[in-house]
mmCIF file of C-alpha atoms and ligand atoms in Angstrom:
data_model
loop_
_atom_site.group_PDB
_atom_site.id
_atom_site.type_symbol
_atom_site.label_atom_id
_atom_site.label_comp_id
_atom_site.label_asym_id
_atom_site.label_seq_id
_atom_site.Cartn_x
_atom_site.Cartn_y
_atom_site.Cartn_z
ATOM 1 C CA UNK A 1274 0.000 0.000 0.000
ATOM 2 C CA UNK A 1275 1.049 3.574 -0.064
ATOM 3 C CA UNK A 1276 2.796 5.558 2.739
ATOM 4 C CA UNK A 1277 1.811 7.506 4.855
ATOM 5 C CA UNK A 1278 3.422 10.551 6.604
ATOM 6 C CA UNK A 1279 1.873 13.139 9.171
ATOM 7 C CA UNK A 1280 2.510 16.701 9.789
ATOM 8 C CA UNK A 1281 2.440 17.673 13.769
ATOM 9 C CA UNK A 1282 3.373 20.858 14.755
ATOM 10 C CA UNK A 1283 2.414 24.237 17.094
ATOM 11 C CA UNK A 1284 -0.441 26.287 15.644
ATOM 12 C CA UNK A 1285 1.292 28.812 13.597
ATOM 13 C CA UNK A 1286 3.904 26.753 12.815
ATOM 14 C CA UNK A 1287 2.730 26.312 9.069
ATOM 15 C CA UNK A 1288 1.802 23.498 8.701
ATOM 16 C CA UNK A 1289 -1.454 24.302 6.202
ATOM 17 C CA UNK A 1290 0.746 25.998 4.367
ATOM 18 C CA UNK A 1291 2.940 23.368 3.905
ATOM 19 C CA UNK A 1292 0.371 20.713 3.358
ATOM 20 C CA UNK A 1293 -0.834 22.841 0.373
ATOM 21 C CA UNK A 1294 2.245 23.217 -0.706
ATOM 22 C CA UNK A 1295 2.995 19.482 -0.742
ATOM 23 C CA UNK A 1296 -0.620 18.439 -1.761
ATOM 24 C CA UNK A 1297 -1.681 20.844 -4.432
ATOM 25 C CA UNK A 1298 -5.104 20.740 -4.817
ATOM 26 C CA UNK A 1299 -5.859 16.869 -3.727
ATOM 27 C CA UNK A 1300 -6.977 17.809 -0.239
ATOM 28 C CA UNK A 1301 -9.950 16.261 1.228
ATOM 29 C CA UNK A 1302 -11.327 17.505 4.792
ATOM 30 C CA UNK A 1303 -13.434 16.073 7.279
ATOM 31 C CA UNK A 1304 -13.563 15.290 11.061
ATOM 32 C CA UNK A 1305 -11.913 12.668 12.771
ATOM 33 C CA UNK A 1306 -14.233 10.050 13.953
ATOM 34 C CA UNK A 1307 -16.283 10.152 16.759
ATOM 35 C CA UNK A 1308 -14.765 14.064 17.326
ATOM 36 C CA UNK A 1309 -15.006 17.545 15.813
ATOM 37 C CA UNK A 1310 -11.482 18.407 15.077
ATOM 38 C CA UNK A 1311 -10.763 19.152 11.742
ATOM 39 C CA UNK A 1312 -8.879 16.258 9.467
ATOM 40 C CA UNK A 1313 -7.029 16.681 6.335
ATOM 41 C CA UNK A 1314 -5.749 14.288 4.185
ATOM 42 C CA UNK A 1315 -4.242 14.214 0.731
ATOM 43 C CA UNK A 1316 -1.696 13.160 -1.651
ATOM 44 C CA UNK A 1317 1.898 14.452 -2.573
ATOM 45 C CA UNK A 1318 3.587 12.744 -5.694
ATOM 46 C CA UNK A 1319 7.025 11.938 -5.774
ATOM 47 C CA UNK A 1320 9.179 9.727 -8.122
ATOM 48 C CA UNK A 1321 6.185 8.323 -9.902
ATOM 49 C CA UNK A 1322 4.220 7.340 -6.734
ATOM 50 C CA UNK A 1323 2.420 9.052 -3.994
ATOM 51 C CA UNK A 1324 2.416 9.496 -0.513
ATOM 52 C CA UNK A 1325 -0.221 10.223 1.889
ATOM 53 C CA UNK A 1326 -0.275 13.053 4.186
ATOM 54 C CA UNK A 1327 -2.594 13.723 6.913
ATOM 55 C CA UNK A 1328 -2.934 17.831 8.700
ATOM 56 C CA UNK A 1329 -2.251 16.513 12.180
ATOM 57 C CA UNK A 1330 -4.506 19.653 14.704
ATOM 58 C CA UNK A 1331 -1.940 22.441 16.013
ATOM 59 C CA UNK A 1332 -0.835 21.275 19.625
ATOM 60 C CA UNK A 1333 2.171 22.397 21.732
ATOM 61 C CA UNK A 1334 2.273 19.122 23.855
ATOM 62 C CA UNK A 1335 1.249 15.456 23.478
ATOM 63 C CA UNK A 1336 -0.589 15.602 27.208
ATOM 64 C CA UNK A 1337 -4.311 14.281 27.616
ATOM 65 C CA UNK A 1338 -5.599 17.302 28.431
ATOM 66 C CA UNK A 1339 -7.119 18.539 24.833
ATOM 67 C CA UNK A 1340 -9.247 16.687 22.135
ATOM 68 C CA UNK A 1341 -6.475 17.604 19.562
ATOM 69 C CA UNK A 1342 -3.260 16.791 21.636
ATOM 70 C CA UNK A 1343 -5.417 12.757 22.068
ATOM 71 C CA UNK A 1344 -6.006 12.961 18.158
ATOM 72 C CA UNK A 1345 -2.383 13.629 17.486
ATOM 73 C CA UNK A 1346 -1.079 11.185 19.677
ATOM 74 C CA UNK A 1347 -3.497 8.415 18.815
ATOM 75 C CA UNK A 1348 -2.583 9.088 15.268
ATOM 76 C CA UNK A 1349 1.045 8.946 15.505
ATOM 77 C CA UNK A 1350 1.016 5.619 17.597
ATOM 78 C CA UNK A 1351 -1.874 4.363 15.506
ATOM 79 C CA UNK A 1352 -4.067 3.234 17.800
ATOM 80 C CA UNK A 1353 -6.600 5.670 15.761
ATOM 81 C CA UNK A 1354 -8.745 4.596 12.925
ATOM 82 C CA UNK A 1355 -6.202 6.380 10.130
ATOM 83 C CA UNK A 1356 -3.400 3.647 10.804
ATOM 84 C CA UNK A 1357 -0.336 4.625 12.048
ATOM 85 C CA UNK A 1358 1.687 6.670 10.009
ATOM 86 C CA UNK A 1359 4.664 5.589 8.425
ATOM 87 C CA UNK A 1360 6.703 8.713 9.519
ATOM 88 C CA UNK A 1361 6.140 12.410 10.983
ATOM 89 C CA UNK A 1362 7.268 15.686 10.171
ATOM 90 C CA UNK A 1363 7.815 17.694 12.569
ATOM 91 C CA UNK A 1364 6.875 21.425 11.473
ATOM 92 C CA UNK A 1365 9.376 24.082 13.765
ATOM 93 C CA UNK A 1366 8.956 27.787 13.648
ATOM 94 C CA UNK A 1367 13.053 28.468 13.236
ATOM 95 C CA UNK A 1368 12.104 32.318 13.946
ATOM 96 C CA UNK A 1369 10.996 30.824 17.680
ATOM 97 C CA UNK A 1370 13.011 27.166 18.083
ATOM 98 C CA UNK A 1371 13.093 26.650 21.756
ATOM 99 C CA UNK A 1372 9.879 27.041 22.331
ATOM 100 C CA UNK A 1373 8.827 24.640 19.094
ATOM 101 C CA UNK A 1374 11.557 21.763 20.406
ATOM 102 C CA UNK A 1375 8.766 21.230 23.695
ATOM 103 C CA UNK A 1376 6.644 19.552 21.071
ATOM 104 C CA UNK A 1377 9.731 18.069 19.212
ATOM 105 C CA UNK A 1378 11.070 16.292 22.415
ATOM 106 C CA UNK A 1379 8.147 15.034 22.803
ATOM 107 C CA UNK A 1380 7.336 13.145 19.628
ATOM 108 C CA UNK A 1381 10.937 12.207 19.816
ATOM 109 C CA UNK A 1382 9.618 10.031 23.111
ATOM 110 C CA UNK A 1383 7.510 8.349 21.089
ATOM 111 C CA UNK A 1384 10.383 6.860 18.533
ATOM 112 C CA UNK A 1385 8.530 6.995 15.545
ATOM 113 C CA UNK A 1386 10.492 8.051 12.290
ATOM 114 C CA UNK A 1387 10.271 11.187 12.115
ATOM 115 C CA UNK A 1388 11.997 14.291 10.033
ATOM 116 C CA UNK A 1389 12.342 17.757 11.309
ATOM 117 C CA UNK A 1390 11.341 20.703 9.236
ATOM 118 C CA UNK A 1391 12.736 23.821 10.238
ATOM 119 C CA UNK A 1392 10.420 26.499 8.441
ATOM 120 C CA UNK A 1393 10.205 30.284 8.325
ATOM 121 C CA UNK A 1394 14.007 30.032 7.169
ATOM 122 C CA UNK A 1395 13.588 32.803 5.144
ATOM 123 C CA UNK A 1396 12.017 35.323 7.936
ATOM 124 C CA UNK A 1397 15.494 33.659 10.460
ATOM 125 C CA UNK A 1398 17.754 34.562 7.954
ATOM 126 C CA UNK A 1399 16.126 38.101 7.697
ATOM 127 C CA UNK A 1400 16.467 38.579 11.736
ATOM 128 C CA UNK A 1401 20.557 37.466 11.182
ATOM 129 C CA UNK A 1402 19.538 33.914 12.829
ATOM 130 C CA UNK A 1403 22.242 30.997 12.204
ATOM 131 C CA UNK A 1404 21.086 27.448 12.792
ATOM 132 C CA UNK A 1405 23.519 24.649 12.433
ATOM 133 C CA UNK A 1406 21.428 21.920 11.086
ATOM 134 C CA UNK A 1407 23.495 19.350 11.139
ATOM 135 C CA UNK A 1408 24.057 19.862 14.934
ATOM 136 C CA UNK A 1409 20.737 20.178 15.547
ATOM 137 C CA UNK A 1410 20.232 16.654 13.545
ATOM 138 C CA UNK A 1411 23.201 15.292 15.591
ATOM 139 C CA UNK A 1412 21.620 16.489 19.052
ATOM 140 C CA UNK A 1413 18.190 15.350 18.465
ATOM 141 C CA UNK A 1414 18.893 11.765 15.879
ATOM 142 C CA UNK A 1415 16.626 12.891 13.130
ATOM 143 C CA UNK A 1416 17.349 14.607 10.194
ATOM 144 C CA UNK A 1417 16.599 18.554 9.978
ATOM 145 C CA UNK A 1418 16.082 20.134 6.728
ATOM 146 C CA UNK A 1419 15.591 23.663 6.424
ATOM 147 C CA UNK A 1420 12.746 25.345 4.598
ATOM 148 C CA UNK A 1421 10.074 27.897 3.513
ATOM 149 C CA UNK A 1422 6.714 26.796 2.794
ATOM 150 C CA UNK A 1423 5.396 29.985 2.008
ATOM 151 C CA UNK A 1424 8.189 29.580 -0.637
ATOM 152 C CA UNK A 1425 8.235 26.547 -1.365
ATOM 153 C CA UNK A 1426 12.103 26.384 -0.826
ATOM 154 C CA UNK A 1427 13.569 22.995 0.087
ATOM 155 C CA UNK A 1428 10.069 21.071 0.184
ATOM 156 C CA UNK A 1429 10.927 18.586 -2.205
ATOM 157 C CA UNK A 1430 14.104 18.037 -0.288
ATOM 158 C CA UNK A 1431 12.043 17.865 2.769
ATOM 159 C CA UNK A 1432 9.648 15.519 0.774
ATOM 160 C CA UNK A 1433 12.724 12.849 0.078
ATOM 161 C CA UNK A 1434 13.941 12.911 3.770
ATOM 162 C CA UNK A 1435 10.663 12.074 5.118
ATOM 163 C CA UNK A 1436 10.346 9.235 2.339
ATOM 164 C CA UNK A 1437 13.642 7.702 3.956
ATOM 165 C CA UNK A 1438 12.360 7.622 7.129
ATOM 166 C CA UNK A 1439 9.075 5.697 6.331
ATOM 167 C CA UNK A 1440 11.820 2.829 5.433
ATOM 168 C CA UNK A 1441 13.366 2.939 8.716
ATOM 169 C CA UNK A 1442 10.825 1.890 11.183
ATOM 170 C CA UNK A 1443 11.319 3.839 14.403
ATOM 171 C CA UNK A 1444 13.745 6.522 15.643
ATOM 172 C CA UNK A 1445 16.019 5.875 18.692
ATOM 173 C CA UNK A 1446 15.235 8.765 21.488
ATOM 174 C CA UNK A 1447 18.692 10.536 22.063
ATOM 175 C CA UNK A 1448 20.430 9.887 25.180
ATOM 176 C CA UNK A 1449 20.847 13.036 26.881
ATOM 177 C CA UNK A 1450 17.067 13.744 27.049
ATOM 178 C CA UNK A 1451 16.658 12.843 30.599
ATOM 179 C CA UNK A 1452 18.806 13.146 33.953
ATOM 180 C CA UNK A 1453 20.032 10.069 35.218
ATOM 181 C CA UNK A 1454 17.240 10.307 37.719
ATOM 182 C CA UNK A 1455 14.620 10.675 35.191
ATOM 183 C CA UNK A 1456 16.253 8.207 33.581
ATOM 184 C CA UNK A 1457 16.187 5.220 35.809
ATOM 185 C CA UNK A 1458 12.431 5.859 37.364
ATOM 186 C CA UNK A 1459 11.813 5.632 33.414
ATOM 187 C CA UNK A 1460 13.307 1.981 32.711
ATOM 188 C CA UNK A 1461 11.821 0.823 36.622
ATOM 189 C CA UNK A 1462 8.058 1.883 35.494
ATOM 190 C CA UNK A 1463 8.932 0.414 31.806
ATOM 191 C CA UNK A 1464 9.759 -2.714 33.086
ATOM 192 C CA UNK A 1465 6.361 -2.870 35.066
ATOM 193 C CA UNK A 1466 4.144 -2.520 32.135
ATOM 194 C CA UNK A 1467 6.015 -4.112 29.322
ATOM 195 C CA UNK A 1468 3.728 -6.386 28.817
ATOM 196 C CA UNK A 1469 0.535 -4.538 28.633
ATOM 197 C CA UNK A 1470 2.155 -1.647 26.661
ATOM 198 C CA UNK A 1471 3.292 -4.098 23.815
ATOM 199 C CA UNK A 1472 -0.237 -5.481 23.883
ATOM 200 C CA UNK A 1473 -1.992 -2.743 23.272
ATOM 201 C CA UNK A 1474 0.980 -1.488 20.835
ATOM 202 C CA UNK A 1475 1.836 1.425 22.668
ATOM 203 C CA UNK A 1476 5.954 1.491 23.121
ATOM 204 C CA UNK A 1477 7.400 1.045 26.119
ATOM 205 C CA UNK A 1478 9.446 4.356 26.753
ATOM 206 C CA UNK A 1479 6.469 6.240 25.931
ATOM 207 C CA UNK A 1480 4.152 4.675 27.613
ATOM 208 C CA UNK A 1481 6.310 5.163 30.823
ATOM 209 C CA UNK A 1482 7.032 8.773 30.524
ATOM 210 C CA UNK A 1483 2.894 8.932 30.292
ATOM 211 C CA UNK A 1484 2.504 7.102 33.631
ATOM 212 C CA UNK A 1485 5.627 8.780 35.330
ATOM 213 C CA UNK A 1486 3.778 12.286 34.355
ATOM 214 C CA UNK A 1487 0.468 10.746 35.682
ATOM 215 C CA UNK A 1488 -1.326 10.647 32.275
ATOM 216 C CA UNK A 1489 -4.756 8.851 33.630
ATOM 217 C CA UNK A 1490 -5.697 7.931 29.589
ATOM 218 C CA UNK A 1491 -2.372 5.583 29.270
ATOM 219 C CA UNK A 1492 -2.934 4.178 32.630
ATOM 220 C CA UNK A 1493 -6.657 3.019 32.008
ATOM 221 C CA UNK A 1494 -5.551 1.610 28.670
ATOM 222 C CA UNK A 1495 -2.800 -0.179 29.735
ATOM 223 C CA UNK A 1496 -4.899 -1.073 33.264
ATOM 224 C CA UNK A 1497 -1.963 -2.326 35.163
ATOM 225 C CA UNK A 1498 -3.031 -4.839 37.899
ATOM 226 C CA UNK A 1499 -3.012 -3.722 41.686
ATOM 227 C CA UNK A 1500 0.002 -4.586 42.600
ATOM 228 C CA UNK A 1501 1.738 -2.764 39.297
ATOM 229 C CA UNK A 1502 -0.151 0.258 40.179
ATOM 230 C CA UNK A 1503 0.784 0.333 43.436
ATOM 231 C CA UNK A 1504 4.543 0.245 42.480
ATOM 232 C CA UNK A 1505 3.916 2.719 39.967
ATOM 233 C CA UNK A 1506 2.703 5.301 42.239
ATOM 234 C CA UNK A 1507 5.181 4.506 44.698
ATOM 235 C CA UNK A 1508 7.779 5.529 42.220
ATOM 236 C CA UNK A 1509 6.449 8.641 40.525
ATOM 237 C CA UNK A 1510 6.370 9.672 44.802
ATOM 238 C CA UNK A 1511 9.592 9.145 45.004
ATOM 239 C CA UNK A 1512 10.584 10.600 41.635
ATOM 240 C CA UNK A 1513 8.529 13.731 43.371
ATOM 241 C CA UNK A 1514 10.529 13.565 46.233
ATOM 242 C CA UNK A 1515 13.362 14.076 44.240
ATOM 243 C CA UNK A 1516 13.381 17.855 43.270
ATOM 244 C CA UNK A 1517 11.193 20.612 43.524
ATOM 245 C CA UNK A 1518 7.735 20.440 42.122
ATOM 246 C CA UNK A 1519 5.360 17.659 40.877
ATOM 247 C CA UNK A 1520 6.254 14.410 38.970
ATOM 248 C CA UNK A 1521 5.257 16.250 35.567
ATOM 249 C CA UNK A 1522 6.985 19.499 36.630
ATOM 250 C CA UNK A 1523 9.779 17.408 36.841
ATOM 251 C CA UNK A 1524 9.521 15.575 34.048
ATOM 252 C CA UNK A 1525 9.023 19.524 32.082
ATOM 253 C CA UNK A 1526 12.164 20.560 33.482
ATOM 254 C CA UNK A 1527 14.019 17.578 32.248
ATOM 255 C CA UNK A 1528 13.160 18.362 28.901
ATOM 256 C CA UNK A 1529 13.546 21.950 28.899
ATOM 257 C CA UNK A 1530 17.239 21.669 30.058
ATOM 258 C CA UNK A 1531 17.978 19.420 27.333
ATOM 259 C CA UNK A 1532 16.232 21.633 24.718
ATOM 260 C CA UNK A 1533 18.347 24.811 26.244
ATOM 261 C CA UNK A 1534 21.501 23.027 25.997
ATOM 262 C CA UNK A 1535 20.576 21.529 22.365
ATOM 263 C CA UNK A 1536 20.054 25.400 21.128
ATOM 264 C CA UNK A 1537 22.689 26.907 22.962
ATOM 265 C CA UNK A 1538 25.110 24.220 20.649
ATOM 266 C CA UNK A 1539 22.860 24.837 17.415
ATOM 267 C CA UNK A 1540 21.621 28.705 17.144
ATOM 268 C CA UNK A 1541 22.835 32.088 16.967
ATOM 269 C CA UNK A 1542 20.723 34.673 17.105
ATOM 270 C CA UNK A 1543 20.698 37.578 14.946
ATOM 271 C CA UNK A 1544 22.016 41.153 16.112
ATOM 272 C CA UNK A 1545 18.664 42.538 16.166
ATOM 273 C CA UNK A 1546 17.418 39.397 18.295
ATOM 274 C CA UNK A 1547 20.113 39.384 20.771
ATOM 275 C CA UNK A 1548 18.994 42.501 21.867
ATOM 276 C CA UNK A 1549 15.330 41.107 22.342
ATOM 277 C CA UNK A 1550 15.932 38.313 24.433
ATOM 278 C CA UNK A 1551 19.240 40.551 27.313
HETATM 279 P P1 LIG B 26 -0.659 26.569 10.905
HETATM 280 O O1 LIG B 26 -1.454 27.184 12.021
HETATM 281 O O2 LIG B 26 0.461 25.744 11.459
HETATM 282 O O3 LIG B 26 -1.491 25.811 9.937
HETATM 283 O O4 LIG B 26 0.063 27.774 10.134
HETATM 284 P P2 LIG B 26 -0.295 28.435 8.710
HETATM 285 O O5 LIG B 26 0.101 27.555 7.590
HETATM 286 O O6 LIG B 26 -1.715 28.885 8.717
HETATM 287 O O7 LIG B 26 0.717 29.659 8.731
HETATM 288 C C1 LIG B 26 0.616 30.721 9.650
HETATM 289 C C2 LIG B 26 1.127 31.998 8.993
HETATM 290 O O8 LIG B 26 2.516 31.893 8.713
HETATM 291 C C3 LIG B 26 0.456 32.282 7.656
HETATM 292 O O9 LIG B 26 0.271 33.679 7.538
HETATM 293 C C4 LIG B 26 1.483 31.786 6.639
HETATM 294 O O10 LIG B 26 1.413 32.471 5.402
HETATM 295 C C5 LIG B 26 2.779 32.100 7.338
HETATM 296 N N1 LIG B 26 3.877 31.193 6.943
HETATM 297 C C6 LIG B 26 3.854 29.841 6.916
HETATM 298 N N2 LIG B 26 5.068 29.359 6.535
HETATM 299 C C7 LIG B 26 5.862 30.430 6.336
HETATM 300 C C8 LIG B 26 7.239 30.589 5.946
HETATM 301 O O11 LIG B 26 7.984 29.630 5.711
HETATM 302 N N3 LIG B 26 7.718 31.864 5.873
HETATM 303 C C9 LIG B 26 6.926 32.953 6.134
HETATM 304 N N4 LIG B 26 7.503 34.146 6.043
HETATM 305 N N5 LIG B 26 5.648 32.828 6.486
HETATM 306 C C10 LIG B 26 5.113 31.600 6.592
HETATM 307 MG MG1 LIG B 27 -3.527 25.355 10.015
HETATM 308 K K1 LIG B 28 8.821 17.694 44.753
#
């Protein structure tokens, strides 16, 4: 059958924009089943064949808390009604990265193969912005290819990567995400639901960042038995215990340090935005 890739990024981020720009005219909309938010599908041709893209909603974060953040997410691990994609781009506003890579971080938990689009290149080069793309690839283990879709610069390039990826079959999370403390609550509360979580073909990892960060939707699907539970919460106390705020706070902060140190390594900012951010 064909392939399938979906777009997932922040509102704003342009991702109609670049859907139109990789679909043309073939778009068809409707609502995803059983909900009201908006779903887009369509068809870009490359080489001869086509692939199938799907307009994931605009979210910021892949929490339970929001019809669209569940659609994405369902979507992405395919436990939706559209199959699971073959691979996702990630859509980044390179005019406001750090903010963007909250999303980014978290799709990379889900190890999916995924490509990262870094659009509005041509409104970062007008504030002076340098972006070292193949650091940024290196830091997060996905490929980053810059572009405009308002443009149309560097789709088809953008087009190819995410073509390679649908061949790969999942995307390894990098290393430094977590601190070592994050890190090893992670692999205990993995290693209690490994079996339910490859029943109901949710990963692993994933699945035990959503538990450690209290995410009631994963927990009644994977429905743990007491005693799991039980060992579950005792851990996400302890992880609590461990640092100031709550078990997702932490979690947050985990990711946020990685995603400062990531774009300290990988950006410049302009002249003009320098001044901005003192
Ligand atoms: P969405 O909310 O993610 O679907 O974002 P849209 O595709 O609606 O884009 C939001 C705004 O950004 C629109 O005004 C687009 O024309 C504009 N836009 C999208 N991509 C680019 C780009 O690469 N460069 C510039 N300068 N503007 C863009
Ligand atoms: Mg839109
Ligand atoms: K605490």
């Amino acid at each position: 059958g064909s392939r399938t890739i979906a777009l997932v990024g922040n509102p704003n981020s342009g991702k109609t924009t670049l859907y139109n720009a990789l679909t043309g005219s073939s778009q068809s909309v409707g609502n995803w089943p059983g909900v009201t938010v908006e779903k887009k599908e369509g068809a870009a041709k490359l080489g001869g064949g086509e692939i199938r893209i799907i307009d994931l909603p605009g979210v910021y974060s892949l929490s339970p808390y929001s019809m669209e953040e569940i659609v994405t997410r369902d979507c992405i691990l395919g436990t939706a009604d559209s199959g699971r994609p073959d691979a996702v781009i990630n859509i980044v506003d390179a005019t406001n990265i750090e903010r963007n890579l909250y999303l980014t971080v978290q799709l990379l938990e889900l190890e999916r193969p995924m490509v990262l689009a870094l659009n509005f290149m041509d409104e970062a080069r007008k504030n002076g912005d340098t972006i070292d793309t193949a650091r940024l690839a290196e830091a997060l283990g996905v490929p980053v290819v810059p572009i405009s879709a308002k443009t149309g610069e560097n789709i088809d390039a953008l087009l190819r990567a995410a073509d390679r990826q649908t061949r790969r079959g999942y995307t390894l999370e990098p290393d430094g995400l977590y601190d070592g403390m994050t890190r090893d609550i992670l692999g205990r509360i993995g290693r209690l639901v490994r079996q339910p979580a490859e029943a109901a073909g949710i990963p692993v990892h994933w699945a035990a960042v959503k538990l450690l960060e209290g995410d009631n939707v994963v927990l009644e699907t994977l429905d743990p038995d007491g005693d799991a539970r039980a060992a579950i919460e005792d851990l996400a106390d302890e992880y609590a215990a461990s640092g100031p705020g709550d078990r997702e706070t932490l979690i947050a902060d985990s990711r946020y340090r990685y995603i400062e140190k990531t774009v300290r390594d990988a950006v410049r900012k302009g002249p003009a935005r320098r001044a901005e951010t003192v």
